[in-house]
mmCIF file with all atom_site columns, C-alpha atoms in Angstrom:
data_model
loop_
_atom_site.group_PDB
_atom_site.id
_atom_site.type_symbol
_atom_site.label_atom_id
_atom_site.label_alt_id
_atom_site.label_comp_id
_atom_site.label_asym_id
_atom_site.label_entity_id
_atom_site.label_seq_id
_atom_site.pdbx_PDB_ins_code
_atom_site.Cartn_x
_atom_site.Cartn_y
_atom_site.Cartn_z
_atom_site.occupancy
_atom_site.B_iso_or_equiv
_atom_site.pdbx_formal_charge
_atom_site.auth_seq_id
_atom_site.auth_comp_id
_atom_site.auth_asym_id
_atom_site.auth_atom_id
_atom_site.pdbx_PDB_model_num
ATOM 1   C CA . MET A 1 1   ? -11.396 -32.492 -10.340 1.00 73.00 ? 1   MET A CA 1
ATOM 2   C CA . LYS A 1 2   ? -13.529 -29.674 -10.945 1.00 85.00 ? 2   LYS A CA 1
ATOM 3   C CA . THR A 1 3   ? -16.849 -30.285 -13.393 1.00 90.00 ? 3   THR A CA 1
ATOM 4   C CA . ALA A 1 4   ? -19.201 -28.122 -15.134 1.00 91.00 ? 4   ALA A CA 1
ATOM 5   C CA . ASP A 1 5   ? -22.173 -28.986 -12.263 1.00 94.00 ? 5   ASP A CA 1
ATOM 6   C CA . ASP A 1 6   ? -19.199 -27.412 -9.476  1.00 94.00 ? 6   ASP A CA 1
ATOM 7   C CA . PHE A 1 7   ? -19.078 -24.299 -11.832 1.00 95.00 ? 7   PHE A CA 1
ATOM 8   C CA . LEU A 1 8   ? -22.747 -24.013 -11.949 1.00 95.00 ? 8   LEU A CA 1
ATOM 9   C CA . GLU A 1 9   ? -23.547 -25.019 -8.147  1.00 95.00 ? 9   GLU A CA 1
ATOM 10  C CA . GLY A 1 10  ? -20.725 -22.408 -7.233  1.00 96.00 ? 10  GLY A CA 1
ATOM 11  C CA . GLN A 1 11  ? -17.477 -21.461 -7.352  1.00 97.00 ? 11  GLN A CA 1
ATOM 12  C CA . ILE A 1 12  ? -15.177 -19.411 -5.022  1.00 97.00 ? 12  ILE A CA 1
ATOM 13  C CA . LEU A 1 13  ? -12.014 -18.973 -7.320  1.00 98.00 ? 13  LEU A CA 1
ATOM 14  C CA . LEU A 1 14  ? -8.835  -16.064 -6.043  1.00 98.00 ? 14  LEU A CA 1
ATOM 15  C CA . ILE A 1 15  ? -7.451  -14.538 -8.828  1.00 98.00 ? 15  ILE A CA 1
ATOM 16  C CA . ASP A 1 16  ? -4.221  -12.101 -8.703  1.00 98.00 ? 16  ASP A CA 1
ATOM 17  C CA . LYS A 1 17  ? -5.106  -9.323  -11.385 1.00 98.00 ? 17  LYS A CA 1
ATOM 18  C CA . PRO A 1 18  ? -2.236  -8.713  -12.892 1.00 97.00 ? 18  PRO A CA 1
ATOM 19  C CA . LEU A 1 19  ? -1.427  -4.665  -13.295 1.00 97.00 ? 19  LEU A CA 1
ATOM 20  C CA . THR A 1 20  ? -3.175  -3.024  -16.441 1.00 96.00 ? 20  THR A CA 1
ATOM 21  C CA . TRP A 1 21  ? -6.100  -6.046  -16.297 1.00 96.00 ? 21  TRP A CA 1
ATOM 22  C CA . SER A 1 22  ? -9.099  -4.383  -15.844 1.00 93.00 ? 22  SER A CA 1
ATOM 23  C CA . SER A 1 23  ? -11.329 -6.478  -13.596 1.00 94.00 ? 23  SER A CA 1
ATOM 24  C CA . PHE A 1 24  ? -14.292 -6.886  -16.698 1.00 94.00 ? 24  PHE A CA 1
ATOM 25  C CA . GLN A 1 25  ? -11.386 -8.162  -18.550 1.00 96.00 ? 25  GLN A CA 1
ATOM 26  C CA . ALA A 1 26  ? -10.350 -10.554 -15.444 1.00 96.00 ? 26  ALA A CA 1
ATOM 27  C CA . VAL A 1 27  ? -13.763 -11.874 -15.328 1.00 97.00 ? 27  VAL A CA 1
ATOM 28  C CA . ASN A 1 28  ? -14.515 -12.253 -19.173 1.00 96.00 ? 28  ASN A CA 1
ATOM 29  C CA . LYS A 1 29  ? -10.651 -14.509 -19.346 1.00 96.00 ? 29  LYS A CA 1
ATOM 30  C CA . LEU A 1 30  ? -12.086 -16.438 -16.791 1.00 97.00 ? 30  LEU A CA 1
ATOM 31  C CA . LYS A 1 31  ? -16.191 -17.142 -18.723 1.00 96.00 ? 31  LYS A CA 1
ATOM 32  C CA . TYR A 1 32  ? -14.299 -17.724 -21.563 1.00 95.00 ? 32  TYR A CA 1
ATOM 33  C CA . LEU A 1 33  ? -11.844 -20.440 -20.465 1.00 95.00 ? 33  LEU A CA 1
ATOM 34  C CA . LEU A 1 34  ? -14.809 -22.157 -18.300 1.00 95.00 ? 34  LEU A CA 1
ATOM 35  C CA . LYS A 1 35  ? -17.428 -22.176 -20.528 1.00 94.00 ? 35  LYS A CA 1
ATOM 36  C CA . ARG A 1 36  ? -14.762 -23.401 -23.452 1.00 93.00 ? 36  ARG A CA 1
ATOM 37  C CA . LYS A 1 37  ? -13.580 -25.917 -21.420 1.00 93.00 ? 37  LYS A CA 1
ATOM 38  C CA . PHE A 1 38  ? -16.959 -27.270 -19.414 1.00 93.00 ? 38  PHE A CA 1
ATOM 39  C CA . ASP A 1 39  ? -19.678 -26.326 -22.297 1.00 92.00 ? 39  ASP A CA 1
ATOM 40  C CA . LEU A 1 40  ? -21.258 -24.347 -20.211 1.00 93.00 ? 40  LEU A CA 1
ATOM 41  C CA . PRO A 1 41  ? -24.470 -22.322 -21.070 1.00 91.00 ? 41  PRO A CA 1
ATOM 42  C CA . LYS A 1 42  ? -24.966 -19.197 -22.204 1.00 86.00 ? 42  LYS A CA 1
ATOM 43  C CA . LYS A 1 43  ? -26.505 -18.133 -19.817 1.00 90.00 ? 43  LYS A CA 1
ATOM 44  C CA . PHE A 1 44  ? -23.682 -19.318 -17.213 1.00 95.00 ? 44  PHE A CA 1
ATOM 45  C CA . LYS A 1 45  ? -23.548 -16.591 -14.166 1.00 96.00 ? 45  LYS A CA 1
ATOM 46  C CA . ILE A 1 46  ? -20.094 -15.491 -13.360 1.00 97.00 ? 46  ILE A CA 1
ATOM 47  C CA . GLY A 1 47  ? -19.058 -12.016 -11.320 1.00 97.00 ? 47  GLY A CA 1
ATOM 48  C CA . HIS A 1 48  ? -16.138 -10.349 -9.032  1.00 97.00 ? 48  HIS A CA 1
ATOM 49  C CA . ALA A 1 49  ? -16.659 -9.098  -5.480  1.00 96.00 ? 49  ALA A CA 1
ATOM 50  C CA . GLY A 1 50  ? -15.421 -5.504  -5.818  1.00 91.00 ? 50  GLY A CA 1
ATOM 51  C CA . THR A 1 51  ? -13.517 -3.299  -8.699  1.00 90.00 ? 51  THR A CA 1
ATOM 52  C CA . LEU A 1 52  ? -9.553  -3.378  -9.136  1.00 93.00 ? 52  LEU A CA 1
ATOM 53  C CA . ASP A 1 53  ? -8.412  -0.100  -11.322 1.00 89.00 ? 53  ASP A CA 1
ATOM 54  C CA . PRO A 1 54  ? -6.226  -1.797  -14.283 1.00 92.00 ? 54  PRO A CA 1
ATOM 55  C CA . LEU A 1 55  ? -3.410  0.277   -12.491 1.00 94.00 ? 55  LEU A CA 1
ATOM 56  C CA . ALA A 1 56  ? -3.482  -1.730  -9.175  1.00 96.00 ? 56  ALA A CA 1
ATOM 57  C CA . SER A 1 57  ? -2.929  -5.452  -9.064  1.00 98.00 ? 57  SER A CA 1
ATOM 58  C CA . GLY A 1 58  ? -3.824  -8.043  -6.340  1.00 98.00 ? 58  GLY A CA 1
ATOM 59  C CA . LEU A 1 59  ? -7.047  -10.301 -5.138  1.00 98.00 ? 59  LEU A CA 1
ATOM 60  C CA . LEU A 1 60  ? -10.218 -10.641 -7.131  1.00 98.00 ? 60  LEU A CA 1
ATOM 61  C CA . ILE A 1 61  ? -12.384 -12.343 -6.013  1.00 98.00 ? 61  ILE A CA 1
ATOM 62  C CA . ILE A 1 62  ? -14.440 -14.028 -9.133  1.00 98.00 ? 62  ILE A CA 1
ATOM 63  C CA . CYS A 1 63  ? -17.603 -16.204 -8.293  1.00 98.00 ? 63  CYS A CA 1
ATOM 64  C CA . THR A 1 64  ? -19.332 -18.483 -10.464 1.00 97.00 ? 64  THR A CA 1
ATOM 65  C CA . GLY A 1 65  ? -22.933 -19.817 -10.913 1.00 96.00 ? 65  GLY A CA 1
ATOM 66  C CA . LYS A 1 66  ? -25.373 -20.132 -8.018  1.00 96.00 ? 66  LYS A CA 1
ATOM 67  C CA . PHE A 1 67  ? -22.120 -17.968 -5.876  1.00 97.00 ? 67  PHE A CA 1
ATOM 68  C CA . THR A 1 68  ? -22.786 -14.843 -7.680  1.00 97.00 ? 68  THR A CA 1
ATOM 69  C CA . LYS A 1 69  ? -24.909 -14.632 -4.672  1.00 97.00 ? 69  LYS A CA 1
ATOM 70  C CA . LYS A 1 70  ? -22.535 -14.646 -2.426  1.00 97.00 ? 70  LYS A CA 1
ATOM 71  C CA . ILE A 1 71  ? -20.794 -11.285 -3.864  1.00 97.00 ? 71  ILE A CA 1
ATOM 72  C CA . THR A 1 72  ? -22.820 -8.240  -1.751  1.00 96.00 ? 72  THR A CA 1
ATOM 73  C CA . GLU A 1 73  ? -21.536 -10.615 1.221   1.00 97.00 ? 73  GLU A CA 1
ATOM 74  C CA . ILE A 1 74  ? -17.961 -10.642 0.230   1.00 97.00 ? 74  ILE A CA 1
ATOM 75  C CA . GLN A 1 75  ? -17.705 -6.841  -1.139  1.00 95.00 ? 75  GLN A CA 1
ATOM 76  C CA . SER A 1 76  ? -18.957 -5.931  2.483   1.00 96.00 ? 76  SER A CA 1
ATOM 77  C CA . GLN A 1 77  ? -15.918 -7.674  4.195   1.00 97.00 ? 77  GLN A CA 1
ATOM 78  C CA . THR A 1 78  ? -12.582 -5.644  5.521   1.00 98.00 ? 78  THR A CA 1
ATOM 79  C CA . LYS A 1 79  ? -9.900  -4.970  2.703   1.00 98.00 ? 79  LYS A CA 1
ATOM 80  C CA . GLU A 1 80  ? -6.024  -4.827  3.154   1.00 98.00 ? 80  GLU A CA 1
ATOM 81  C CA . TYR A 1 81  ? -4.114  -2.776  0.662   1.00 98.00 ? 81  TYR A CA 1
ATOM 82  C CA . THR A 1 82  ? 0.081   -2.169  0.532   1.00 98.00 ? 82  THR A CA 1
ATOM 83  C CA . GLY A 1 83  ? 0.862   0.833   -2.070  1.00 98.00 ? 83  GLY A CA 1
ATOM 84  C CA . THR A 1 84  ? 3.108   3.085   -2.529  1.00 98.00 ? 84  THR A CA 1
ATOM 85  C CA . ILE A 1 85  ? 1.939   7.560   -1.837  1.00 98.00 ? 85  ILE A CA 1
ATOM 86  C CA . LEU A 1 86  ? 4.817   9.931   -3.968  1.00 98.00 ? 86  LEU A CA 1
ATOM 87  C CA . VAL A 1 87  ? 5.173   13.189  -1.821  1.00 98.00 ? 87  VAL A CA 1
ATOM 88  C CA . GLY A 1 88  ? 5.781   16.881  -3.718  1.00 98.00 ? 88  GLY A CA 1
ATOM 89  C CA . ALA A 1 89  ? 3.125   16.192  -6.404  1.00 98.00 ? 89  ALA A CA 1
ATOM 90  C CA . THR A 1 90  ? -0.609  15.589  -7.601  1.00 97.00 ? 90  THR A CA 1
ATOM 91  C CA . THR A 1 91  ? -2.684  14.219  -10.484 1.00 95.00 ? 91  THR A CA 1
ATOM 92  C CA . PRO A 1 92  ? -5.795  15.280  -11.223 1.00 90.00 ? 92  PRO A CA 1
ATOM 93  C CA . SER A 1 93  ? -6.732  11.194  -10.618 1.00 90.00 ? 93  SER A CA 1
ATOM 94  C CA . TYR A 1 94  ? -4.877  10.777  -7.895  1.00 94.00 ? 94  TYR A CA 1
ATOM 95  C CA . ASP A 1 95  ? -2.774  8.331   -9.266  1.00 95.00 ? 95  ASP A CA 1
ATOM 96  C CA . LEU A 1 96  ? -0.270  6.945   -12.339 1.00 95.00 ? 96  LEU A CA 1
ATOM 97  C CA . GLU A 1 97  ? -3.446  7.512   -15.549 1.00 91.00 ? 97  GLU A CA 1
ATOM 98  C CA . THR A 1 98  ? -2.773  11.398  -15.542 1.00 91.00 ? 98  THR A CA 1
ATOM 99  C CA . GLU A 1 99  ? -0.009  13.615  -15.433 1.00 94.00 ? 99  GLU A CA 1
ATOM 100 C CA . ILE A 1 100 ? 1.363   15.483  -12.796 1.00 97.00 ? 100 ILE A CA 1
ATOM 101 C CA . ASP A 1 101 ? -0.412  18.816  -12.285 1.00 95.00 ? 101 ASP A CA 1
ATOM 102 C CA . ALA A 1 102 ? 1.207   20.830  -9.526  1.00 97.00 ? 102 ALA A CA 1
ATOM 103 C CA . THR A 1 103 ? 4.446   20.323  -7.302  1.00 98.00 ? 103 THR A CA 1
ATOM 104 C CA . PHE A 1 104 ? 4.721   21.077  -3.213  1.00 98.00 ? 104 PHE A CA 1
ATOM 105 C CA . PRO A 1 105 ? 7.605   21.346  -1.231  1.00 97.00 ? 105 PRO A CA 1
ATOM 106 C CA . ILE A 1 106 ? 8.485   18.438  0.582   1.00 98.00 ? 106 ILE A CA 1
ATOM 107 C CA . GLU A 1 107 ? 11.713  19.775  2.686   1.00 98.00 ? 107 GLU A CA 1
ATOM 108 C CA . HIS A 1 108 ? 9.799   20.182  5.805   1.00 98.00 ? 108 HIS A CA 1
ATOM 109 C CA . ILE A 1 109 ? 8.587   17.125  6.061   1.00 98.00 ? 109 ILE A CA 1
ATOM 110 C CA . SER A 1 110 ? 10.510  14.610  8.418   1.00 98.00 ? 110 SER A CA 1
ATOM 111 C CA . ASP A 1 111 ? 9.763   10.296  9.447   1.00 98.00 ? 111 ASP A CA 1
ATOM 112 C CA . ALA A 1 112 ? 7.674   11.865  12.657  1.00 98.00 ? 112 ALA A CA 1
ATOM 113 C CA . LEU A 1 113 ? 5.266   13.703  10.552  1.00 98.00 ? 113 LEU A CA 1
ATOM 114 C CA . ILE A 1 114 ? 4.611   10.865  8.211   1.00 98.00 ? 114 ILE A CA 1
ATOM 115 C CA . LEU A 1 115 ? 3.989   8.904   10.941  1.00 98.00 ? 115 LEU A CA 1
ATOM 116 C CA . LYS A 1 116 ? 2.071   11.077  13.580  1.00 98.00 ? 116 LYS A CA 1
ATOM 117 C CA . THR A 1 117 ? -0.526  12.070  10.176  1.00 98.00 ? 117 THR A CA 1
ATOM 118 C CA . THR A 1 118 ? -1.078  8.376   10.291  1.00 98.00 ? 118 THR A CA 1
ATOM 119 C CA . GLU A 1 119 ? -3.097  9.304   13.170  1.00 98.00 ? 119 GLU A CA 1
ATOM 120 C CA . GLN A 1 120 ? -5.329  11.675  11.282  1.00 97.00 ? 120 GLN A CA 1
ATOM 121 C CA . PHE A 1 121 ? -6.543  8.573   9.135   1.00 98.00 ? 121 PHE A CA 1
ATOM 122 C CA . LEU A 1 122 ? -7.512  6.106   11.906  1.00 98.00 ? 122 LEU A CA 1
ATOM 123 C CA . GLY A 1 123 ? -11.209 5.138   12.203  1.00 98.00 ? 123 GLY A CA 1
ATOM 124 C CA . GLU A 1 124 ? -14.549 6.770   10.554  1.00 98.00 ? 124 GLU A CA 1
ATOM 125 C CA . ILE A 1 125 ? -13.271 9.471   7.777   1.00 97.00 ? 125 ILE A CA 1
ATOM 126 C CA . ASP A 1 126 ? -15.188 12.054  5.240   1.00 95.00 ? 126 ASP A CA 1
ATOM 127 C CA . GLN A 1 127 ? -13.754 10.952  1.812   1.00 94.00 ? 127 GLN A CA 1
ATOM 128 C CA . LYS A 1 128 ? -14.443 11.835  -1.206  1.00 86.00 ? 128 LYS A CA 1
ATOM 129 C CA . PRO A 1 129 ? -14.012 9.590   -4.281  1.00 84.00 ? 129 PRO A CA 1
ATOM 130 C CA . PRO A 1 130 ? -11.535 10.646  -7.382  1.00 83.00 ? 130 PRO A CA 1
ATOM 131 C CA . VAL A 1 131 ? -12.944 13.085  -9.891  1.00 76.00 ? 131 VAL A CA 1
ATOM 132 C CA . PHE A 1 132 ? -12.002 9.707   -12.465 1.00 60.00 ? 132 PHE A CA 1
ATOM 133 C CA . SER A 1 133 ? -13.584 6.948   -10.632 1.00 57.00 ? 133 SER A CA 1
ATOM 134 C CA . ALA A 1 134 ? -16.449 5.055   -12.369 1.00 52.00 ? 134 ALA A CA 1
ATOM 135 C CA . ILE A 1 135 ? -19.383 6.529   -9.536  1.00 53.00 ? 135 ILE A CA 1
ATOM 136 C CA . LYS A 1 136 ? -22.309 7.916   -11.709 1.00 51.00 ? 136 LYS A CA 1
ATOM 137 C CA . LYS A 1 137 ? -22.952 11.711  -11.488 1.00 48.00 ? 137 LYS A CA 1
ATOM 138 C CA . ASP A 1 138 ? -25.826 12.769  -13.605 1.00 52.00 ? 138 ASP A CA 1
ATOM 139 C CA . GLY A 1 139 ? -26.211 9.343   -14.938 1.00 56.00 ? 139 GLY A CA 1
ATOM 140 C CA . LYS A 1 140 ? -22.566 9.477   -16.607 1.00 53.00 ? 140 LYS A CA 1
ATOM 141 C CA . ARG A 1 141 ? -19.557 8.446   -14.710 1.00 50.00 ? 141 ARG A CA 1
ATOM 142 C CA . LEU A 1 142 ? -17.363 10.726  -13.037 1.00 50.00 ? 142 LEU A CA 1
ATOM 143 C CA . TYR A 1 143 ? -14.376 9.706   -15.153 1.00 49.00 ? 143 TYR A CA 1
ATOM 144 C CA . GLU A 1 144 ? -16.525 10.849  -18.286 1.00 54.00 ? 144 GLU A CA 1
ATOM 145 C CA . HIS A 1 145 ? -17.367 14.107  -16.761 1.00 44.00 ? 145 HIS A CA 1
ATOM 146 C CA . ALA A 1 146 ? -14.327 14.836  -15.747 1.00 46.00 ? 146 ALA A CA 1
ATOM 147 C CA . ARG A 1 147 ? -12.534 13.241  -19.790 1.00 54.00 ? 147 ARG A CA 1
ATOM 148 C CA . GLU A 1 148 ? -14.744 16.009  -20.736 1.00 52.00 ? 148 GLU A CA 1
ATOM 149 C CA . GLY A 1 149 ? -13.730 18.606  -18.516 1.00 54.00 ? 149 GLY A CA 1
ATOM 150 C CA . SER A 1 150 ? -16.843 19.182  -16.834 1.00 55.00 ? 150 SER A CA 1
ATOM 151 C CA . GLU A 1 151 ? -17.358 20.362  -13.368 1.00 61.00 ? 151 GLU A CA 1
ATOM 152 C CA . VAL A 1 152 ? -18.919 18.135  -10.880 1.00 62.00 ? 152 VAL A CA 1
ATOM 153 C CA . GLU A 1 153 ? -19.912 18.356  -7.308  1.00 65.00 ? 153 GLU A CA 1
ATOM 154 C CA . ILE A 1 154 ? -18.969 15.071  -5.682  1.00 72.00 ? 154 ILE A CA 1
ATOM 155 C CA . ALA A 1 155 ? -19.831 14.637  -2.437  1.00 78.00 ? 155 ALA A CA 1
ATOM 156 C CA . THR A 1 156 ? -17.890 12.941  0.545   1.00 86.00 ? 156 THR A CA 1
ATOM 157 C CA . ARG A 1 157 ? -18.361 9.764   1.939   1.00 89.00 ? 157 ARG A CA 1
ATOM 158 C CA . LYS A 1 158 ? -18.476 7.808   5.087   1.00 95.00 ? 158 LYS A CA 1
ATOM 159 C CA . THR A 1 159 ? -15.354 5.182   5.472   1.00 96.00 ? 159 THR A CA 1
ATOM 160 C CA . THR A 1 160 ? -13.371 3.719   8.034   1.00 98.00 ? 160 THR A CA 1
ATOM 161 C CA . ILE A 1 161 ? -10.105 3.195   8.336   1.00 98.00 ? 161 ILE A CA 1
ATOM 162 C CA . TYR A 1 162 ? -8.915  0.307   10.714  1.00 98.00 ? 162 TYR A CA 1
ATOM 163 C CA . GLU A 1 163 ? -5.271  -0.256  10.087  1.00 98.00 ? 163 GLU A CA 1
ATOM 164 C CA . PHE A 1 164 ? -2.846  2.281   8.638   1.00 98.00 ? 164 PHE A CA 1
ATOM 165 C CA . GLU A 1 165 ? 0.475   1.694   9.084   1.00 98.00 ? 165 GLU A CA 1
ATOM 166 C CA . ILE A 1 166 ? 3.540   3.165   7.000   1.00 98.00 ? 166 ILE A CA 1
ATOM 167 C CA . THR A 1 167 ? 6.549   0.422   6.193   1.00 98.00 ? 167 THR A CA 1
ATOM 168 C CA . ARG A 1 168 ? 8.978   1.904   4.338   1.00 98.00 ? 168 ARG A CA 1
ATOM 169 C CA . ILE A 1 169 ? 10.201  6.027   4.109   1.00 98.00 ? 169 ILE A CA 1
ATOM 170 C CA . ALA A 1 170 ? 12.762  6.769   1.105   1.00 98.00 ? 170 ALA A CA 1
ATOM 171 C CA . LEU A 1 171 ? 10.943  10.304  0.280   1.00 98.00 ? 171 LEU A CA 1
ATOM 172 C CA . PRO A 1 172 ? 9.845   11.087  -2.170  1.00 98.00 ? 172 PRO A CA 1
ATOM 173 C CA . GLU A 1 173 ? 8.403   7.911   -1.408  1.00 98.00 ? 173 GLU A CA 1
ATOM 174 C CA . ILE A 1 174 ? 5.774   6.351   0.856   1.00 98.00 ? 174 ILE A CA 1
ATOM 175 C CA . ASP A 1 175 ? 5.715   2.868   1.333   1.00 98.00 ? 175 ASP A CA 1
ATOM 176 C CA . PHE A 1 176 ? 1.676   1.182   3.347   1.00 98.00 ? 176 PHE A CA 1
ATOM 177 C CA . ARG A 1 177 ? -0.051  -0.944  4.503   1.00 98.00 ? 177 ARG A CA 1
ATOM 178 C CA . VAL A 1 178 ? -3.328  0.223   4.685   1.00 98.00 ? 178 VAL A CA 1
ATOM 179 C CA . GLN A 1 179 ? -6.627  -2.038  6.347   1.00 98.00 ? 179 GLN A CA 1
ATOM 180 C CA . CYS A 1 180 ? -10.222 -0.197  5.457   1.00 98.00 ? 180 CYS A CA 1
ATOM 181 C CA . SER A 1 181 ? -13.890 -0.772  4.751   1.00 97.00 ? 181 SER A CA 1
ATOM 182 C CA . LYS A 1 182 ? -15.806 -1.045  1.913   1.00 93.00 ? 182 LYS A CA 1
ATOM 183 C CA . GLY A 1 183 ? -16.323 1.912   -0.521  1.00 89.00 ? 183 GLY A CA 1
ATOM 184 C CA . THR A 1 184 ? -12.616 3.659   0.428   1.00 94.00 ? 184 THR A CA 1
ATOM 185 C CA . TYR A 1 185 ? -10.695 4.775   -2.472  1.00 93.00 ? 185 TYR A CA 1
ATOM 186 C CA . ILE A 1 186 ? -7.142  4.367   -1.351  1.00 96.00 ? 186 ILE A CA 1
ATOM 187 C CA . ARG A 1 187 ? -5.927  7.168   -4.584  1.00 95.00 ? 187 ARG A CA 1
ATOM 188 C CA . SER A 1 188 ? -8.083  9.928   -2.169  1.00 95.00 ? 188 SER A CA 1
ATOM 189 C CA . LEU A 1 189 ? -6.144  8.588   1.146   1.00 97.00 ? 189 LEU A CA 1
ATOM 190 C CA . ALA A 1 190 ? -3.053  8.905   -0.526  1.00 98.00 ? 190 ALA A CA 1
ATOM 191 C CA . TYR A 1 191 ? -4.522  12.525  -2.086  1.00 96.00 ? 191 TYR A CA 1
ATOM 192 C CA . ASP A 1 192 ? -5.723  13.531  1.764   1.00 97.00 ? 192 ASP A CA 1
ATOM 193 C CA . PHE A 1 193 ? -2.885  12.527  3.000   1.00 98.00 ? 193 PHE A CA 1
ATOM 194 C CA . GLY A 1 194 ? -0.079  14.827  0.911   1.00 98.00 ? 194 GLY A CA 1
ATOM 195 C CA . ILE A 1 195 ? -2.810  17.419  1.614   1.00 97.00 ? 195 ILE A CA 1
ATOM 196 C CA . ALA A 1 196 ? -2.314  16.559  5.671   1.00 98.00 ? 196 ALA A CA 1
ATOM 197 C CA . LEU A 1 197 ? 1.624   16.553  5.000   1.00 98.00 ? 197 LEU A CA 1
ATOM 198 C CA . GLN A 1 198 ? 1.027   20.360  3.665   1.00 98.00 ? 198 GLN A CA 1
ATOM 199 C CA . SER A 1 199 ? 2.355   18.884  0.271   1.00 98.00 ? 199 SER A CA 1
ATOM 200 C CA . GLY A 1 200 ? 0.615   17.203  -2.064  1.00 98.00 ? 200 GLY A CA 1
ATOM 201 C CA . ALA A 1 201 ? 0.576   13.358  -3.356  1.00 98.00 ? 201 ALA A CA 1
ATOM 202 C CA . HIS A 1 202 ? -0.642  10.864  -5.923  1.00 98.00 ? 202 HIS A CA 1
ATOM 203 C CA . LEU A 1 203 ? -0.708  7.079   -5.759  1.00 98.00 ? 203 LEU A CA 1
ATOM 204 C CA . THR A 1 204 ? 1.777   5.032   -7.687  1.00 98.00 ? 204 THR A CA 1
ATOM 205 C CA . ALA A 1 205 ? 1.523   1.202   -6.366  1.00 98.00 ? 205 ALA A CA 1
ATOM 206 C CA . LEU A 1 206 ? -1.381  -0.380  -5.443  1.00 98.00 ? 206 LEU A CA 1
ATOM 207 C CA . ARG A 1 207 ? -1.966  -4.307  -4.829  1.00 98.00 ? 207 ARG A CA 1
ATOM 208 C CA . ARG A 1 208 ? -4.730  -5.619  -2.504  1.00 98.00 ? 208 ARG A CA 1
ATOM 209 C CA . THR A 1 209 ? -3.773  -8.556  0.106   1.00 98.00 ? 209 THR A CA 1
ATOM 210 C CA . LYS A 1 210 ? -7.111  -9.239  1.508   1.00 98.00 ? 210 LYS A CA 1
ATOM 211 C CA . ILE A 1 211 ? -10.613 -9.270  1.961   1.00 98.00 ? 211 ILE A CA 1
ATOM 212 C CA . GLY A 1 212 ? -11.867 -10.296 4.914   1.00 97.00 ? 212 GLY A CA 1
ATOM 213 C CA . ASP A 1 213 ? -10.042 -13.871 5.527   1.00 97.00 ? 213 ASP A CA 1
ATOM 214 C CA . PHE A 1 214 ? -9.478  -14.195 1.482   1.00 98.00 ? 214 PHE A CA 1
ATOM 215 C CA . ASP A 1 215 ? -5.807  -14.213 0.958   1.00 98.00 ? 215 ASP A CA 1
ATOM 216 C CA . VAL A 1 216 ? -3.629  -13.018 -2.196  1.00 98.00 ? 216 VAL A CA 1
ATOM 217 C CA . LYS A 1 217 ? -1.223  -15.654 -1.300  1.00 98.00 ? 217 LYS A CA 1
ATOM 218 C CA . LYS A 1 218 ? -3.883  -18.316 -2.532  1.00 98.00 ? 218 LYS A CA 1
ATOM 219 C CA . ALA A 1 219 ? -4.683  -16.369 -5.544  1.00 98.00 ? 219 ALA A CA 1
ATOM 220 C CA . VAL A 1 220 ? -3.315  -17.460 -8.907  1.00 98.00 ? 220 VAL A CA 1
ATOM 221 C CA . SER A 1 221 ? -2.635  -15.229 -12.047 1.00 97.00 ? 221 SER A CA 1
ATOM 222 C CA . PRO A 1 222 ? -5.654  -15.248 -15.450 1.00 96.00 ? 222 PRO A CA 1
ATOM 223 C CA . ASN A 1 223 ? -2.788  -17.296 -16.883 1.00 95.00 ? 223 ASN A CA 1
ATOM 224 C CA . ASP A 1 224 ? -1.691  -19.777 -14.220 1.00 96.00 ? 224 ASP A CA 1
ATOM 225 C CA . PHE A 1 225 ? -6.034  -20.763 -13.657 1.00 96.00 ? 225 PHE A CA 1
ATOM 226 C CA . GLU A 1 226 ? -6.080  -21.384 -18.322 1.00 94.00 ? 226 GLU A CA 1
ATOM 227 C CA . GLN A 1 227 ? -3.237  -23.711 -17.047 1.00 93.00 ? 227 GLN A CA 1
ATOM 228 C CA . GLN A 1 228 ? -4.580  -25.451 -14.815 1.00 90.00 ? 228 GLN A CA 1
ATOM 229 C CA . ILE A 1 229 ? -8.012  -25.631 -16.456 1.00 89.00 ? 229 ILE A CA 1
ATOM 230 C CA . ASN A 1 230 ? -6.282  -26.974 -19.594 1.00 85.00 ? 230 ASN A CA 1
ATOM 231 C CA . ALA A 1 231 ? -4.470  -29.480 -17.146 1.00 82.00 ? 231 ALA A CA 1
ATOM 232 C CA . THR A 1 232 ? -8.437  -30.856 -16.291 1.00 66.00 ? 232 THR A CA 1
ATOM 233 C CA . THR A 1 233 ? -9.282  -34.599 -17.543 1.00 57.00 ? 233 THR A CA 1
ATOM 234 C CA . LEU A 1 234 ? -13.218 -34.400 -17.605 1.00 50.00 ? 234 LEU A CA 1
#
C-alpha cells in the first residue's frame, strides 16, 4: 500500500496512454487523483519521461516527487514502437491528424522491395522532424507555423534505428516494429519510407511498447490507476 510519503519521495508509474489522450492530459489526471487521495501539497512534482502524440497509444512513464530528477535519464533510453504505415498517400502531418494531400502508385511495391528498403534505415540516419510537431522555431511551435500556413526551414537531426522489422504486409498497409534512439519521429520514418519505396506513405497507427527495460505489458490505463488509487485504504 502506497502512502503520501511514497509519492513525495518518488515513484515511477507505468501508464498505458489511451488513444486521443495527450501526454499532458494523462499527467494531469494522475496529478489530480494523487493530490485528492493523499492531500499532497500544491507544489507536488509530477512529469512524464517522453511525449506520446494524441494519435499514439502505449507506454507513458510518469515520475513523481524526487524521481522527477530521473526523467532525463529515462528519456535517453532506447524506445520500441509498433504501428502501421499506409503506402500510396501522404498527409502534411505524416499521420492521420491531417487529410491526404497527394496519392502515389503502389503497383511496383513487392514484399521483397519492402523488406530490402528497411535496410536503408538501419543505423544512424538523418531525419527531418514533421512540420506538425512541438519543436520550437523562431519562438513558436512548428505546428503553430504549419497551421498558419507559414513556410519554415526545418533542419535534419541525427537519430539511430537499431531494429526495423516488418511484421505484416497487406498492401496498402505495412505493420512494423522499430527500436530507436531518443528523438526519433516514427511519423518521419513512415514518410521517408514511402519516398524510399518510390511512392508516398503516412502513419495510421502507433503504439509505444518499451522504454529501456520498462514494458507496456506492466502498464495500466489511467482509469485502472484511478480504481487502484480509490481502492487504497489510508
